[in-house]
PDB file of C-alpha atoms in Angstrom:
ATOM      1  CA  MET A   1     -23.091 -53.880 -82.704  1.00 47.00           C
ATOM      2  CA  ALA A   2     -24.485 -50.357 -82.876  1.00 48.00           C
ATOM      3  CA  PRO A   3     -22.277 -47.634 -81.429  1.00 51.00           C
ATOM      4  CA  ILE A   4     -23.123 -46.394 -77.940  1.00 53.00           C
ATOM      5  CA  HIS A   5     -24.011 -42.704 -77.753  1.00 57.00           C
ATOM      6  CA  ASP A   6     -24.702 -40.423 -74.800  1.00 62.00           C
ATOM      7  CA  HIS A   7     -27.980 -38.889 -75.949  1.00 61.00           C
ATOM      8  CA  PRO A   8     -31.092 -41.106 -76.292  1.00 63.00           C
ATOM      9  CA  GLY A   9     -31.742 -39.586 -79.722  1.00 62.00           C
ATOM     10  CA  GLU A  10     -28.477 -41.103 -80.957  1.00 62.00           C
ATOM     11  CA  GLN A  11     -29.330 -44.598 -79.788  1.00 61.00           C
ATOM     12  CA  ALA A  12     -31.139 -47.103 -81.938  1.00 58.00           C
ATOM     13  CA  SER A  13     -34.905 -46.855 -81.728  1.00 58.00           C
ATOM     14  CA  THR A  14     -36.659 -49.679 -79.828  1.00 78.00           C
ATOM     15  CA  ASP A  15     -38.739 -50.603 -82.898  1.00 89.00           C
ATOM     16  CA  PRO A  16     -37.197 -48.895 -85.908  1.00 97.00           C
ATOM     17  CA  VAL A  17     -38.787 -51.116 -88.570  1.00 97.00           C
ATOM     18  CA  ARG A  18     -41.698 -48.974 -89.744  1.00 98.00           C
ATOM     19  CA  LEU A  19     -42.637 -50.333 -93.175  1.00 98.00           C
ATOM     20  CA  LEU A  20     -41.694 -53.591 -94.899  1.00 98.00           C
ATOM     21  CA  GLU A  21     -43.692 -54.850 -97.849  1.00 98.00           C
ATOM     22  CA  ILE A  22     -43.504 -56.777-101.055  1.00 98.00           C
ATOM     23  CA  ARG A  23     -46.429 -55.641-103.179  1.00 98.00           C
ATOM     24  CA  ASP A  24     -47.869 -55.813-106.676  1.00 98.00           C
ATOM     25  CA  THR A  25     -49.035 -52.198-106.756  1.00 98.00           C
ATOM     26  CA  PRO A  26     -47.057 -49.056-107.638  1.00 98.00           C
ATOM     27  CA  LEU A  27     -44.569 -47.824-105.035  1.00 98.00           C
ATOM     28  CA  SER A  28     -44.437 -44.361-103.497  1.00 98.00           C
ATOM     29  CA  VAL A  29     -41.248 -42.531-102.541  1.00 98.00           C
ATOM     30  CA  ASP A  30     -43.351 -40.203-100.366  1.00 98.00           C
ATOM     31  CA  GLU A  31     -44.865 -43.122 -98.431  1.00 98.00           C
ATOM     32  CA  VAL A  32     -41.433 -44.585 -97.650  1.00 98.00           C
ATOM     33  CA  PHE A  33     -39.963 -41.185 -96.767  1.00 98.00           C
ATOM     34  CA  ARG A  34     -42.862 -40.454 -94.379  1.00 98.00           C
ATOM     35  CA  ALA A  35     -42.432 -43.875 -92.758  1.00 98.00           C
ATOM     36  CA  VAL A  36     -38.892 -43.058 -91.631  1.00 98.00           C
ATOM     37  CA  GLY A  37     -39.626 -39.607 -90.242  1.00 97.00           C
ATOM     38  CA  ASP A  38     -38.243 -39.246 -86.721  1.00 96.00           C
ATOM     39  CA  ASP A  39     -37.535 -36.119 -84.665  1.00 96.00           C
ATOM     40  CA  ALA A  40     -34.262 -37.607 -83.381  1.00 95.00           C
ATOM     41  CA  ALA A  41     -32.922 -38.250 -86.881  1.00 97.00           C
ATOM     42  CA  GLY A  42     -30.470 -35.770 -88.338  1.00 97.00           C
ATOM     43  CA  GLY A  43     -29.970 -37.746 -91.527  1.00 98.00           C
ATOM     44  CA  THR A  44     -32.263 -39.682 -93.817  1.00 98.00           C
ATOM     45  CA  ALA A  45     -30.959 -41.679 -96.768  1.00 98.00           C
ATOM     46  CA  LEU A  46     -33.292 -42.952 -99.452  1.00 98.00           C
ATOM     47  CA  PHE A  47     -32.618 -45.267-102.389  1.00 98.00           C
ATOM     48  CA  VAL A  48     -34.979 -45.697-105.322  1.00 98.00           C
ATOM     49  CA  GLY A  49     -34.454 -48.473-107.855  1.00 98.00           C
ATOM     50  CA  THR A  50     -36.172 -47.968-111.215  1.00 96.00           C
ATOM     51  CA  VAL A  51     -36.657 -50.148-114.267  1.00 95.00           C
ATOM     52  CA  ARG A  52     -34.178 -49.079-116.937  1.00 94.00           C
ATOM     53  CA  ASN A  53     -34.547 -49.537-120.691  1.00 95.00           C
ATOM     54  CA  HIS A  54     -31.378 -51.604-121.133  1.00 95.00           C
ATOM     55  CA  ASP A  55     -29.196 -54.199-119.459  1.00 94.00           C
ATOM     56  CA  GLY A  56     -25.944 -55.789-120.573  1.00 89.00           C
ATOM     57  CA  GLY A  57     -25.993 -53.915-123.869  1.00 93.00           C
ATOM     58  CA  GLN A  58     -29.493 -55.086-124.779  1.00 95.00           C
ATOM     59  CA  ASP A  59     -32.776 -53.187-124.959  1.00 96.00           C
ATOM     60  CA  VAL A  60     -35.244 -54.302-122.277  1.00 95.00           C
ATOM     61  CA  GLY A  61     -38.714 -54.756-123.752  1.00 88.00           C
ATOM     62  CA  ALA A  62     -40.496 -56.092-120.662  1.00 88.00           C
ATOM     63  CA  LEU A  63     -39.649 -56.957-117.090  1.00 94.00           C
ATOM     64  CA  GLY A  64     -41.315 -58.747-114.218  1.00 97.00           C
ATOM     65  CA  TYR A  65     -40.435 -59.532-110.619  1.00 98.00           C
ATOM     66  CA  SER A  66     -41.545 -62.583-108.665  1.00 97.00           C
ATOM     67  CA  CYS A  67     -40.686 -63.801-105.194  1.00 97.00           C
ATOM     68  CA  HIS A  68     -40.556 -66.882-103.033  1.00 97.00           C
ATOM     69  CA  PRO A  69     -43.226 -67.197-100.296  1.00 97.00           C
ATOM     70  CA  SER A  70     -40.469 -66.653 -97.694  1.00 97.00           C
ATOM     71  CA  ALA A  71     -39.464 -63.274 -99.164  1.00 98.00           C
ATOM     72  CA  GLN A  72     -41.392 -61.164 -96.640  1.00 98.00           C
ATOM     73  CA  ASP A  73     -39.799 -63.025 -93.718  1.00 98.00           C
ATOM     74  CA  GLU A  74     -36.352 -62.674 -95.283  1.00 98.00           C
ATOM     75  CA  LEU A  75     -36.941 -58.965 -95.823  1.00 98.00           C
ATOM     76  CA  ARG A  76     -37.745 -58.603 -92.118  1.00 98.00           C
ATOM     77  CA  ARG A  77     -34.606 -60.538 -91.153  1.00 98.00           C
ATOM     78  CA  VAL A  78     -32.448 -58.269 -93.333  1.00 98.00           C
ATOM     79  CA  ALA A  79     -34.107 -55.121 -91.950  1.00 98.00           C
ATOM     80  CA  GLU A  80     -33.722 -56.221 -88.338  1.00 98.00           C
ATOM     81  CA  LYS A  81     -30.041 -57.030 -88.922  1.00 98.00           C
ATOM     82  CA  VAL A  82     -29.412 -53.528 -90.298  1.00 98.00           C
ATOM     83  CA  ALA A  83     -31.328 -51.970 -87.400  1.00 97.00           C
ATOM     84  CA  ALA A  84     -29.231 -53.978 -84.924  1.00 96.00           C
ATOM     85  CA  ASN A  85     -25.924 -52.870 -86.458  1.00 97.00           C
ATOM     86  CA  PHE A  86     -26.573 -49.146 -86.901  1.00 97.00           C
ATOM     87  CA  PRO A  87     -28.212 -46.485 -84.700  1.00 96.00           C
ATOM     88  CA  VAL A  88     -31.349 -46.613 -86.832  1.00 97.00           C
ATOM     89  CA  ARG A  89     -34.222 -44.379 -85.748  1.00 97.00           C
ATOM     90  CA  ALA A  90     -36.506 -45.681 -88.509  1.00 98.00           C
ATOM     91  CA  LEU A  91     -36.242 -48.004 -91.492  1.00 98.00           C
ATOM     92  CA  ALA A  92     -38.532 -48.839 -94.424  1.00 98.00           C
ATOM     93  CA  ALA A  93     -38.284 -51.040 -97.514  1.00 98.00           C
ATOM     94  CA  VAL A  94     -40.834 -51.814-100.215  1.00 98.00           C
ATOM     95  CA  HIS A  95     -40.231 -54.000-103.284  1.00 98.00           C
ATOM     96  CA  ARG A  96     -42.550 -54.427-106.227  1.00 98.00           C
ATOM     97  CA  VAL A  97     -43.504 -57.717-107.879  1.00 98.00           C
ATOM     98  CA  GLY A  98     -45.416 -58.344-111.094  1.00 98.00           C
ATOM     99  CA  ASP A  99     -45.003 -56.781-114.521  1.00 97.00           C
ATOM    100  CA  LEU A 100     -43.308 -53.384-114.612  1.00 97.00           C
ATOM    101  CA  GLN A 101     -42.618 -50.830-117.328  1.00 94.00           C
ATOM    102  CA  VAL A 102     -39.478 -48.804-118.000  1.00 93.00           C
ATOM    103  CA  GLY A 103     -39.369 -45.995-115.435  1.00 95.00           C
ATOM    104  CA  ASP A 104     -41.484 -47.811-112.828  1.00 97.00           C
ATOM    105  CA  LEU A 105     -40.198 -47.963-109.265  1.00 98.00           C
ATOM    106  CA  ALA A 106     -38.987 -51.471-108.440  1.00 98.00           C
ATOM    107  CA  VAL A 107     -37.697 -50.884-104.903  1.00 98.00           C
ATOM    108  CA  VAL A 108     -37.650 -48.026-102.403  1.00 98.00           C
ATOM    109  CA  VAL A 109     -35.682 -48.177 -99.149  1.00 98.00           C
ATOM    110  CA  ALA A 110     -34.967 -45.499 -96.564  1.00 98.00           C
ATOM    111  CA  VAL A 111     -33.179 -45.226 -93.244  1.00 98.00           C
ATOM    112  CA  SER A 112     -33.062 -42.380 -90.748  1.00 98.00           C
ATOM    113  CA  CYS A 113     -30.275 -42.102 -88.185  1.00 97.00           C
ATOM    114  CA  PRO A 114     -28.935 -39.398 -85.866  1.00 97.00           C
ATOM    115  CA  HIS A 115     -26.214 -38.465 -88.381  1.00 97.00           C
ATOM    116  CA  ARG A 116     -25.808 -38.407 -92.161  1.00 97.00           C
ATOM    117  CA  ALA A 117     -22.889 -40.860 -92.417  1.00 98.00           C
ATOM    118  CA  GLU A 118     -24.749 -43.509 -90.420  1.00 97.00           C
ATOM    119  CA  ALA A 119     -27.861 -43.033 -92.556  1.00 98.00           C
ATOM    120  CA  PHE A 120     -25.884 -43.473 -95.786  1.00 98.00           C
ATOM    121  CA  GLU A 121     -24.108 -46.583 -94.492  1.00 98.00           C
ATOM    122  CA  ALA A 122     -27.274 -48.185 -93.124  1.00 98.00           C
ATOM    123  CA  CYS A 123     -29.237 -47.472 -96.294  1.00 98.00           C
ATOM    124  CA  ARG A 124     -26.482 -48.936 -98.447  1.00 98.00           C
ATOM    125  CA  LYS A 125     -26.357 -52.050 -96.267  1.00 98.00           C
ATOM    126  CA  LEU A 126     -30.155 -52.390 -96.409  1.00 98.00           C
ATOM    127  CA  ILE A 127     -30.409 -52.265-100.221  1.00 98.00           C
ATOM    128  CA  ASP A 128     -27.324 -54.412-100.774  1.00 98.00           C
ATOM    129  CA  ASP A 129     -28.503 -57.121 -98.370  1.00 98.00           C
ATOM    130  CA  LEU A 130     -32.056 -56.976 -99.724  1.00 98.00           C
ATOM    131  CA  LYS A 131     -30.763 -57.561-103.265  1.00 96.00           C
ATOM    132  CA  HIS A 132     -28.422 -60.385-102.184  1.00 96.00           C
ATOM    133  CA  GLU A 133     -30.494 -62.206 -99.566  1.00 96.00           C
ATOM    134  CA  VAL A 134     -34.217 -61.729-100.204  1.00 97.00           C
ATOM    135  CA  PRO A 135     -35.549 -64.278-102.749  1.00 97.00           C
ATOM    136  CA  ILE A 136     -36.901 -61.902-105.385  1.00 97.00           C
ATOM    137  CA  TRP A 137     -36.183 -62.663-109.037  1.00 97.00           C
ATOM    138  CA  LYS A 138     -36.204 -60.416-112.083  1.00 96.00           C
ATOM    139  CA  HIS A 139     -37.332 -61.810-115.449  1.00 96.00           C
ATOM    140  CA  GLN A 140     -36.093 -59.614-118.273  1.00 95.00           C
ATOM    141  CA  ARG A 141     -37.377 -59.954-121.813  1.00 94.00           C
ATOM    142  CA  PHE A 142     -35.247 -58.203-124.398  1.00 95.00           C
ATOM    143  CA  SER A 143     -36.447 -56.575-127.605  1.00 93.00           C
ATOM    144  CA  ASP A 144     -34.566 -59.176-129.701  1.00 94.00           C
ATOM    145  CA  GLY A 145     -36.744 -61.969-128.231  1.00 93.00           C
ATOM    146  CA  THR A 146     -34.189 -63.324-125.749  1.00 95.00           C
ATOM    147  CA  GLU A 147     -34.801 -63.352-122.024  1.00 94.00           C
ATOM    148  CA  GLU A 148     -33.018 -63.965-118.735  1.00 93.00           C
ATOM    149  CA  TRP A 149     -33.774 -64.513-115.072  1.00 93.00           C
ATOM    150  CA  VAL A 150     -31.717 -62.549-112.564  1.00 88.00           C
ATOM    151  CA  GLY A 151     -31.801 -63.926-109.022  1.00 77.00           C
ATOM    152  CA  ALA A 152     -31.439 -61.882-105.897  1.00 49.00           C
ATOM    153  CA  CYS A 153     -29.884 -64.782-104.049  1.00 46.00           C
TER     154      CYS A 153
END
């Protein structure tokens, strides 16, 4: 349960979920950051996941993300759970699907809260739960011709 605070600005927003999408177009850090802007927030934490050029000691040659049809609903469930457990003023999460290149943004999440510590904790919970509970899968193809699927849940 979210902590109880004396000032309304420290209480959870009535509808803090501002942006939730799974999309096949490039992601924008600025879009996500703007979505969580709130005058009552003293702290905003943002996480950006990018495609790296290696994994498990192997060079990544290509990478793609796909998702289950329920992924958007699961993303909302995860976001609402985070918003219920922290004094979230605003929350946003966007994940990319399709073929990506090294350096592309794969996921961007942000949370604004009255204080910095709460923002960090809520943002960490949001990205961790998204990666563990939302059915999005990564298909990595390595430069040596091998490949692997990495499941989010």
